[in-house]
CSV table of C-alpha atoms and ligand atoms in Angstrom, one decimal:
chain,number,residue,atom,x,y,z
A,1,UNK,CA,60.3,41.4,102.3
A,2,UNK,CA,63.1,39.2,103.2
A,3,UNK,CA,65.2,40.6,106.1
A,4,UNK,CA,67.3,37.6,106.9
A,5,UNK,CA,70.5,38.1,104.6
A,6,UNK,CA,71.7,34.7,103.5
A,7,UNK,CA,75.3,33.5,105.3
A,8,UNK,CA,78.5,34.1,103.2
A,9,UNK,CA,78.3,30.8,102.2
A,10,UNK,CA,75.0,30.1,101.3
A,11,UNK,CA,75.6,32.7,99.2
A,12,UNK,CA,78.7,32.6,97.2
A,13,UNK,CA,77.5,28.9,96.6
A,14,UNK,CA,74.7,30.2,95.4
A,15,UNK,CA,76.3,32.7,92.7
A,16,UNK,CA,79.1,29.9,92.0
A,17,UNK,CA,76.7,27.9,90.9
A,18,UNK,CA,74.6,30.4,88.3
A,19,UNK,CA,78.5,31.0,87.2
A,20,UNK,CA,79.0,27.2,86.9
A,21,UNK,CA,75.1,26.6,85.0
A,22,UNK,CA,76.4,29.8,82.5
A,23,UNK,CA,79.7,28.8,82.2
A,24,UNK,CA,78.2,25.0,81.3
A,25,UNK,CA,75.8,27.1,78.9
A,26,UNK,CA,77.8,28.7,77.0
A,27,UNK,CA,80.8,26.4,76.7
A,28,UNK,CA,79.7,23.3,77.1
A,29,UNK,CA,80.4,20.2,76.7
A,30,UNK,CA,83.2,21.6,79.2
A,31,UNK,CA,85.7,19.2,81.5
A,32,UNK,CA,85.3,20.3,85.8
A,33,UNK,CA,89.0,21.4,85.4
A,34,UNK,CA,88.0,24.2,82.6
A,35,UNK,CA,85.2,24.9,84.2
A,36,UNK,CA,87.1,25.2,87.8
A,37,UNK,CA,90.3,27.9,85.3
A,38,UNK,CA,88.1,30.0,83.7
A,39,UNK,CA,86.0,30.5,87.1
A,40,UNK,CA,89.1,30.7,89.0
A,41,UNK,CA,87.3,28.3,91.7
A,42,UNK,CA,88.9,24.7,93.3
A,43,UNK,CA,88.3,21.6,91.6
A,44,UNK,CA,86.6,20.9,94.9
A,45,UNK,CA,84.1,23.7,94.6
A,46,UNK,CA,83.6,22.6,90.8
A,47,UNK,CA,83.0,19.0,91.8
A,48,UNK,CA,80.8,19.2,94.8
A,49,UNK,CA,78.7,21.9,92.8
A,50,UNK,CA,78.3,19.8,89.5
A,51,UNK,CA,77.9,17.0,91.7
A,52,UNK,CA,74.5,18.5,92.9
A,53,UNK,CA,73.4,19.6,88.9
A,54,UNK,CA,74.0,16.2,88.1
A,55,UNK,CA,71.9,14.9,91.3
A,56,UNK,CA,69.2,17.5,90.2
A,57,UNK,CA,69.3,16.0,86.7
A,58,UNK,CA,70.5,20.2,85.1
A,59,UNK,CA,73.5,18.8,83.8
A,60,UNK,CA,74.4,15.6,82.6
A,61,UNK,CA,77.9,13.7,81.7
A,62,UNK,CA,78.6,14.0,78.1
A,63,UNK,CA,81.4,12.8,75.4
A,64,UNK,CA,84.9,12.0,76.5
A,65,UNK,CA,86.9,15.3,76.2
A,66,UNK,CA,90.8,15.5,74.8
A,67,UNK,CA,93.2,14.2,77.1
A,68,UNK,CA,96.4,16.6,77.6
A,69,UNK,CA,98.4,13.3,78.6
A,70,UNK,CA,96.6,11.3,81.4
A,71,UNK,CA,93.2,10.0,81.5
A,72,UNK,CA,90.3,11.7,79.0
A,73,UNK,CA,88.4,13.8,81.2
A,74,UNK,CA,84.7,13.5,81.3
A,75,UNK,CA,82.7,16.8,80.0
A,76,UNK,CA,79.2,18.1,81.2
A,77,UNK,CA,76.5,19.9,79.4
A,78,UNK,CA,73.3,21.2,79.9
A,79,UNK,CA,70.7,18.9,80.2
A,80,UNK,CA,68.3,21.5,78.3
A,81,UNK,CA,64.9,19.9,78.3
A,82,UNK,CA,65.4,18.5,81.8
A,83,UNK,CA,62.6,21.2,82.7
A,84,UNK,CA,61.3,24.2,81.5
A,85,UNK,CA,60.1,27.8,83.2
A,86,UNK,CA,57.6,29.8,82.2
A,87,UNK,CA,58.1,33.5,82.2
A,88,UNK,CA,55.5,36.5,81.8
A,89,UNK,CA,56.5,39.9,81.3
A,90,UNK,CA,53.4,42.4,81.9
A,91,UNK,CA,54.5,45.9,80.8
A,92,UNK,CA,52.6,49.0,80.4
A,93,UNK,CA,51.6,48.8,76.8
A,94,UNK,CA,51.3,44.7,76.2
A,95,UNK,CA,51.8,41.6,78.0
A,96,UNK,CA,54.4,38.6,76.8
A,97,UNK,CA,54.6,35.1,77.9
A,98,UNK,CA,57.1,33.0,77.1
A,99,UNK,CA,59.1,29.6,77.5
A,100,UNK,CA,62.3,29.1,78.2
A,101,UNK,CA,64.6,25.4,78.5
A,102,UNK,CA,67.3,25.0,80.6
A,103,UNK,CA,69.9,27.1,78.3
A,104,UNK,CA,67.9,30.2,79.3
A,105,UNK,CA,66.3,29.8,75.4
A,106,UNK,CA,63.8,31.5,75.1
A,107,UNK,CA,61.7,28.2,72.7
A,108,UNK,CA,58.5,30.1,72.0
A,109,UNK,CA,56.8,33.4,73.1
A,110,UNK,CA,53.2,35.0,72.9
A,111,UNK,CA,52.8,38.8,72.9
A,112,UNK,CA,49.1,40.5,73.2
A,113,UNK,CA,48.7,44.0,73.3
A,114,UNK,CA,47.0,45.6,76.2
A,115,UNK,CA,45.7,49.0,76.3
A,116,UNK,CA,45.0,51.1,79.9
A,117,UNK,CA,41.7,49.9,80.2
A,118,UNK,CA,42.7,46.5,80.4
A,119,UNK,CA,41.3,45.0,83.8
A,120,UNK,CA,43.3,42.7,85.9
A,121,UNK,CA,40.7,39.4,85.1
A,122,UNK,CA,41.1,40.6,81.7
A,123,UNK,CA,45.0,40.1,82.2
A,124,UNK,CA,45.0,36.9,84.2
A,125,UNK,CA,43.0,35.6,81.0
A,126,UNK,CA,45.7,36.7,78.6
A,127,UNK,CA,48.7,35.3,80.5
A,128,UNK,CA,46.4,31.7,81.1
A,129,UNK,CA,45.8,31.3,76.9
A,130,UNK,CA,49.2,32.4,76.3
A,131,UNK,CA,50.7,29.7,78.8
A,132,UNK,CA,48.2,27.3,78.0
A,133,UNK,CA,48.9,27.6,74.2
A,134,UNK,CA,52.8,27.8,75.1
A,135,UNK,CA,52.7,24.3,76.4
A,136,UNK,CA,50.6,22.7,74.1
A,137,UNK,CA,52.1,23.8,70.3
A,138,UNK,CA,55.5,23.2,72.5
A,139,UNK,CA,54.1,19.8,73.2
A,140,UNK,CA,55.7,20.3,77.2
A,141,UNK,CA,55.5,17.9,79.8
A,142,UNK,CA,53.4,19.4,82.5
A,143,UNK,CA,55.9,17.5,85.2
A,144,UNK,CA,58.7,19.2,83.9
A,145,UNK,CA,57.5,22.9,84.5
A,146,UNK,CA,59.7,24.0,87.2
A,147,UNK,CA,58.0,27.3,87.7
A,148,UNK,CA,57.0,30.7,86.3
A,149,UNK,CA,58.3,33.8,86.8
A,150,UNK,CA,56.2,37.0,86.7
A,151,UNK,CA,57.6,40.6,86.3
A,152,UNK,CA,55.3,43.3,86.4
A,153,UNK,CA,55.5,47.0,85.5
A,154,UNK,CA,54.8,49.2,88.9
A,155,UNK,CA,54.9,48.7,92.1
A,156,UNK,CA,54.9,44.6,93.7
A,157,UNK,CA,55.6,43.5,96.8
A,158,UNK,CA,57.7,40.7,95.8
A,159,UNK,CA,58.3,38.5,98.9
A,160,UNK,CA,53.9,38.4,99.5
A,161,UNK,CA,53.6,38.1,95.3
A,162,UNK,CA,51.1,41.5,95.2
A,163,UNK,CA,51.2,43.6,92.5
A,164,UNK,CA,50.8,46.7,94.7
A,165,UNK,CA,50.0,49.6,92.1
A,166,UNK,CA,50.3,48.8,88.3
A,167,UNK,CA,50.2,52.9,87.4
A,168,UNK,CA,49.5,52.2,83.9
A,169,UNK,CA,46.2,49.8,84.4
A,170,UNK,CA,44.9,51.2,87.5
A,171,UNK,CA,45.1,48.2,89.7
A,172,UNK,CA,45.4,47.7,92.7
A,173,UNK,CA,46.7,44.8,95.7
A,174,UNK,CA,46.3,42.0,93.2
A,175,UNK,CA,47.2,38.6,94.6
A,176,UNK,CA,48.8,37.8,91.4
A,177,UNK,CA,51.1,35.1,93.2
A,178,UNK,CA,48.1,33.1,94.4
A,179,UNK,CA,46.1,33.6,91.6
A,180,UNK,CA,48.7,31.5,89.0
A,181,UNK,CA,49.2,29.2,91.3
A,182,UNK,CA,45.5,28.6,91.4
A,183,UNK,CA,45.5,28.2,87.9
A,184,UNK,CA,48.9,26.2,86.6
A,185,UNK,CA,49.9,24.6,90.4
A,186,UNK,CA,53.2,25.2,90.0
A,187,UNK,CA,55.2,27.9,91.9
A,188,UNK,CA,55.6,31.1,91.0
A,189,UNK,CA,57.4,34.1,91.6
A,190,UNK,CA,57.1,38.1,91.1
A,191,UNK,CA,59.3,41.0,91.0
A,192,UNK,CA,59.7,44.2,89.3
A,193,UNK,CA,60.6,44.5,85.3
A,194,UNK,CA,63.2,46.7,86.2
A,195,UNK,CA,64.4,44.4,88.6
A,196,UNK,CA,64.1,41.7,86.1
A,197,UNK,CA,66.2,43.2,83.5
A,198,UNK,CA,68.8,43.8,85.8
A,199,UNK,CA,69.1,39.9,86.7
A,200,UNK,CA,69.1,39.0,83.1
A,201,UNK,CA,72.1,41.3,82.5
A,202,UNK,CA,73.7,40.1,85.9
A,203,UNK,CA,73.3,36.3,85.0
A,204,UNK,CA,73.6,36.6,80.9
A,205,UNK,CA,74.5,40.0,79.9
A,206,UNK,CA,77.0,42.9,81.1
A,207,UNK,CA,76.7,42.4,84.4
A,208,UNK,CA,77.9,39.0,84.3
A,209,UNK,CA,82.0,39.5,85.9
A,210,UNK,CA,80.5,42.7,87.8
A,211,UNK,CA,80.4,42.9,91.5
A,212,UNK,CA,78.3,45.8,91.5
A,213,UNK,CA,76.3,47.5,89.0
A,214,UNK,CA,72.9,49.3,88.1
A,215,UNK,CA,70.5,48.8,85.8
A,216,UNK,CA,67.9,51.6,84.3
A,217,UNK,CA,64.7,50.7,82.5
A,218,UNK,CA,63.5,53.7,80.3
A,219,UNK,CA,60.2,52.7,79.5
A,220,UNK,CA,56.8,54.9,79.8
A,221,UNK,CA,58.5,55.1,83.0
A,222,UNK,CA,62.1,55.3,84.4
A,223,UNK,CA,63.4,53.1,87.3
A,224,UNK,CA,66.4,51.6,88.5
A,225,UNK,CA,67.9,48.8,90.0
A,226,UNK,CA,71.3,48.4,91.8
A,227,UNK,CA,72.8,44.4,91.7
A,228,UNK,CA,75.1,43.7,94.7
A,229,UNK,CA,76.2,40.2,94.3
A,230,UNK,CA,74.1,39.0,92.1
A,231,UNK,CA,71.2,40.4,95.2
A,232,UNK,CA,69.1,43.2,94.5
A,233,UNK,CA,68.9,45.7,96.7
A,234,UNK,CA,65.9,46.4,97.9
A,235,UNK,CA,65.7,49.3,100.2
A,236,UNK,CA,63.3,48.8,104.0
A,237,UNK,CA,60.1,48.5,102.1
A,238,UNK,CA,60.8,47.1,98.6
A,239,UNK,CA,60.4,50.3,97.3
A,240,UNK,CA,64.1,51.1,96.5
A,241,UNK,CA,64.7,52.6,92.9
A,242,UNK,CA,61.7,54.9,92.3
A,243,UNK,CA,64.4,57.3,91.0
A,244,UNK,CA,62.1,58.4,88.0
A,245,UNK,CA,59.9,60.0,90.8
A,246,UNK,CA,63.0,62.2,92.4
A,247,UNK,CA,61.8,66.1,91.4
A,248,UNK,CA,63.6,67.9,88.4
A,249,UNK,CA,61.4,71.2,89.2
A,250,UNK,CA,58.5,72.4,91.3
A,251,UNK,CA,55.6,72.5,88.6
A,252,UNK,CA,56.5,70.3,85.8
A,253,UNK,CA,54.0,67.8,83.9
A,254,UNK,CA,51.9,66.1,86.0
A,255,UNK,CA,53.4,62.4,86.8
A,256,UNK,CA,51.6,58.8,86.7
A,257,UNK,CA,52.7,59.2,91.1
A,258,UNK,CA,50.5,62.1,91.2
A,259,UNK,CA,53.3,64.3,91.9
A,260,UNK,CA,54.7,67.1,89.0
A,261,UNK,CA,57.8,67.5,88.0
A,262,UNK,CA,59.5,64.1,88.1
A,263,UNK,CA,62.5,63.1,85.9
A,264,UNK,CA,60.5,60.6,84.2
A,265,UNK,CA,57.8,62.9,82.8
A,266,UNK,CA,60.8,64.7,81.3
A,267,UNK,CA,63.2,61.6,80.0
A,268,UNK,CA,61.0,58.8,79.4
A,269,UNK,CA,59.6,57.2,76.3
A,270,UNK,CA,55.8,58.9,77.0
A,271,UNK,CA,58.3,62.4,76.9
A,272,UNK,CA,59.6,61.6,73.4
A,273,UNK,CA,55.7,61.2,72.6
A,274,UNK,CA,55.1,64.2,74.5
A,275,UNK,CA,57.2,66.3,72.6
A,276,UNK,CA,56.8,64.6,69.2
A,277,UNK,CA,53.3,65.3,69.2
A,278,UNK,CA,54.0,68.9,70.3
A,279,UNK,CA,55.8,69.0,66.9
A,280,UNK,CA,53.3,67.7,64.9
A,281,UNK,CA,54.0,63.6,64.9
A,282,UNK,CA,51.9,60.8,66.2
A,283,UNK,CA,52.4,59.5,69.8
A,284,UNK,CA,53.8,56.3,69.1
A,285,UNK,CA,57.3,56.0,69.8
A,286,UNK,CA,58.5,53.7,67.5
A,287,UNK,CA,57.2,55.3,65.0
A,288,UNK,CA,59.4,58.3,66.1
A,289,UNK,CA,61.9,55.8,66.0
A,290,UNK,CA,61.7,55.0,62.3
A,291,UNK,CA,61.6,58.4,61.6
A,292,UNK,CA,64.5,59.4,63.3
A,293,UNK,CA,66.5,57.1,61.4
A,294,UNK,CA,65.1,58.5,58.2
A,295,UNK,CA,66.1,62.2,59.3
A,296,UNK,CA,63.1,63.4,60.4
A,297,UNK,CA,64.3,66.9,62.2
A,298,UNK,CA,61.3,66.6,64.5
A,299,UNK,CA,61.6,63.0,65.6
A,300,UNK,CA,65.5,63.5,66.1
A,301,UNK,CA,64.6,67.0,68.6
A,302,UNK,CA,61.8,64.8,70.3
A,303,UNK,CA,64.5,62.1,71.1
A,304,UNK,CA,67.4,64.5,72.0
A,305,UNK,CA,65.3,67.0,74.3
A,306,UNK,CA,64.2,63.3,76.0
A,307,UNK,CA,68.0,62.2,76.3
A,308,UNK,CA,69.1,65.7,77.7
A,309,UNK,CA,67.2,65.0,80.9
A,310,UNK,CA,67.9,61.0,80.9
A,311,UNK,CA,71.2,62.1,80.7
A,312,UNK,CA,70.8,64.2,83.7
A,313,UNK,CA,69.2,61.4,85.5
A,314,UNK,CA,72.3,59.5,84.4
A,315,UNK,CA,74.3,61.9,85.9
A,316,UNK,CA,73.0,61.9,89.4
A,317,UNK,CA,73.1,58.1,89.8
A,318,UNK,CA,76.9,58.7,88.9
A,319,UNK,CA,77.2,61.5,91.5
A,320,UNK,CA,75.1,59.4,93.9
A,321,UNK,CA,76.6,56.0,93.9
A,322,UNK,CA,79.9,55.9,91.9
A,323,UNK,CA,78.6,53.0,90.1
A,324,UNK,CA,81.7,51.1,87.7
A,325,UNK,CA,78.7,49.9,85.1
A,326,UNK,CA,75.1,51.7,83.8
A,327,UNK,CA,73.1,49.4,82.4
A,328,UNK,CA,70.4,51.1,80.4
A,329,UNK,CA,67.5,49.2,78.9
A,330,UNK,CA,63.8,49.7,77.2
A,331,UNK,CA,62.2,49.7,73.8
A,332,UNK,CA,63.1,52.8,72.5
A,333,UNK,CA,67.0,53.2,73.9
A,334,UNK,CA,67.5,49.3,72.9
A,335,UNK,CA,67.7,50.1,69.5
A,336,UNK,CA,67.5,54.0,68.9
A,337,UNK,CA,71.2,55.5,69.0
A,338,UNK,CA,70.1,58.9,69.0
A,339,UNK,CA,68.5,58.3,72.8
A,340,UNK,CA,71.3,56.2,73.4
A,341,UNK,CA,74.3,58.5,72.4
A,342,UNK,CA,72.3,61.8,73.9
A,343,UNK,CA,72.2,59.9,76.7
A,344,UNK,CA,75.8,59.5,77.2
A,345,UNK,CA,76.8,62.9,76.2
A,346,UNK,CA,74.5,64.6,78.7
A,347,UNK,CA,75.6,62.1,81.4
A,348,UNK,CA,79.0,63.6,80.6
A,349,UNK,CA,78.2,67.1,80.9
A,350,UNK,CA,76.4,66.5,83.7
A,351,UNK,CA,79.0,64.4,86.5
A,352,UNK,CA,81.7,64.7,87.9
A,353,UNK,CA,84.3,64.2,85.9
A,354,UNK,CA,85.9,61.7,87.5
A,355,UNK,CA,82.7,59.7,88.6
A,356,UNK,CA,81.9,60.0,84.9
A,357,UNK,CA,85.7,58.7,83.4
A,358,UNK,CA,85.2,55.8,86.0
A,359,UNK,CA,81.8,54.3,84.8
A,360,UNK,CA,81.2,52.6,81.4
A,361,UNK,CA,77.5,53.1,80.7
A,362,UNK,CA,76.0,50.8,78.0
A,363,UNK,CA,73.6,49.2,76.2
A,364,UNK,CA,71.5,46.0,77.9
A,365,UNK,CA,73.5,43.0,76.3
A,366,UNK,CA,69.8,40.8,76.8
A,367,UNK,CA,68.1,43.9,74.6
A,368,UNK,CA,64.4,43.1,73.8
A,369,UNK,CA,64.5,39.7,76.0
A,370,UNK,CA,65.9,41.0,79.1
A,371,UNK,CA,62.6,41.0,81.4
A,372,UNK,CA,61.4,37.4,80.2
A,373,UNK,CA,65.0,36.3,80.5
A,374,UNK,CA,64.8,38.0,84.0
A,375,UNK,CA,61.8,37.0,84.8
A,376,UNK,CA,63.0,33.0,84.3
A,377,UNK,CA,65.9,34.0,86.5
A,378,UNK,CA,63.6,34.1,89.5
A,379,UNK,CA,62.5,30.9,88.8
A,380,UNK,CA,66.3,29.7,88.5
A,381,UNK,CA,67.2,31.8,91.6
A,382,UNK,CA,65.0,29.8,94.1
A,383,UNK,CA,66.7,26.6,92.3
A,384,UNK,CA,69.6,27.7,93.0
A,385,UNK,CA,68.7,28.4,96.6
A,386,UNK,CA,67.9,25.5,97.3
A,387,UNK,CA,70.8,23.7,95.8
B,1,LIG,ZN1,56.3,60.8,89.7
């Protein structure tokens, strides 16, 4: 992993400039000066940044803006198909590619289901039709591919590009770096999906104005991620935020580490299906889902028992780090209130009170397209590195 933390200024340059490219984004066609007020930056930092942008051929000069009495001032946008990145999300139950223009917009995505016997050739395969097929009905200009980010489900080793331990799949040390680079030759870059849905709400979503906050992805697992700066942190291995691994009791369910009794077996989306089927209902959680909103008791107790311990888990990040924001993100808690709201509630009962009063935990603003949005942001973050 990367040990060498980058100077102050390195740094805030390089968040000023994701807050400029947003900023640009969302407002846009924008003057320097609005850009410099509503960042509360200097009109120097605005110019030498958009300076670069312009250089790099991400922004361009657009229309004249109003004038307020002097000259008109000149207003950039986005220059969105200057280049495109490719993104591939490869979770535990299907694998998504995707392509994205300079306004993080998302243009077209593929999504193939995978099941756990899926092999890892069989995978490379999936993400090389869906890429392939991306850029052709998308009619893209291979030169303008600036890169393609990959988040992966498990454990990676980000700074070598290794997918580590994908628990769902079974594999093992894959090279998946080196292997898509073999295949598209353009760069590419891996992290976690938890870690990438925590950019995508740092860079687009609640996180944005946030010094500090952490994210949790409730998937068939549960993991976490902690933003510092727009930096993740990443502990002296990589291996920070295995926090659906820490022990709830001594002989619980047996757990996809090995171990029994971690939160995850007990709060996760493979626990609702757990304890839906042990009412009767098929393992398939967003089938739970649509039940629950129809008033089914037995869907609505799966999801509750589920957000009891979530909640819990909640709770001890609270206690643990005195976060100011909880992110919380996945299939089923993205748009199922009942997981959400039981969530928040046991969180409550759970804290200290005032840890709890202190930290506003929420919904992931990115929803559904966090991890592909996230997983462009790595492309963006080395741009921005290097800018
Ligand atoms: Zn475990």
């Amino acid at each position: 992993m990367d040990n060498i933390v980058p100077g102050s200024f390195q740094l805030m340059k390089k968040i000023n400039t994701g807050l400029i490219i947003d900023v640009i984004r969302l407002k846009g066609p924008i003057s320097r000066a609005e850009i410099a007020k509503i960042l509360n930056l200097t009109p120097a930092t605005v110019t030498n940044i958009t300076a670069e942008l312009i250089n790099k051929n991400i922004i361009v000069e657009s229309d004249l803006g109003q004038s307020t009495g002097g000259r008109k001032p000149i207003l950039l946008k986005i220059n969105a198909d200057s280049y495109y990145i490719l993104s591939v999300h490869i979770g535990s139950t299907r694998i998504r590619t995707a392509v994205l223009n300079m306004e993080s917009k998302i243009i077209d995505k593929i999504t193939v289901k995978t099941t756990p016997n899926t092999t890892y050739e069989e995978a490379l395969n999936i993400i090389k039709d869906g890429i392939e097929e991306l850029v052709k009905e998308n009619e893209i200009n291979k030169e303008k591919l600036l890169g393609i980010g990959i988040a992966a489900h498990g454990i990676v080793d980000a700074e070598k590009g290794k997918i580590v331990y994908s628990p769902n799949y079974g594999w093992k040390n894959k090279d998946i770096r080196t292997d898509i680079e073999k295949i598209f030759d353009v760069p590419a870059f891996l992290d976690r999906d938890v870690r990438a849905m925590a950019l995508s709400e740092s860079w687009y979503g609640a996180g944005k104005y946030v010094d500090q906050f952490i994210s949790v992805k409730i998937g068939y697992g549960v993991g976490m991620s902690l933003i510092n700066n727009k930096q993740q942190m990443r502990g002296y291995t990589d291996g920070f935020g295995e926090f659906g691994h820490t022990k709830v009791c001594f002989d619980g369910p047996l757990c996809s580490c090995g171990n029994r009794g971690c939160i995850e077996t007990f709060s996760s989306e493979k626990a609702v299906e757990r304890y839906a089927a042990e009412l009767g209902l098929e393992k398939d959680c967003m089938a739970i889902h649509e039940l629950s909103l129809k008033g089914d008791e037995r869907a609505i107790s799966a999801i509750n028992r589920a957000s009891e311990y979530l909640g819990l888990a909640v709770a001890n990040l609270i206690n643990t780090f005195n976060p100011q924001l909880i992110v919380l993100g996945g299939d089923l808690i993205d748009v199922n209130d009942y997981y959400l709201n039981g969530t928040i509630e046991n969180a409550k009962k759970y804290a200290l009170p005032d840890l709890f009063e202190s930290c506003e935990i929420k919904r992931a603003d990115t929803k559904g397209d966090a991890i592909i949005k996230g997983a462009a942001v790595l492309v963006l973050d080395n741009l921005f590195d290097n800018i």
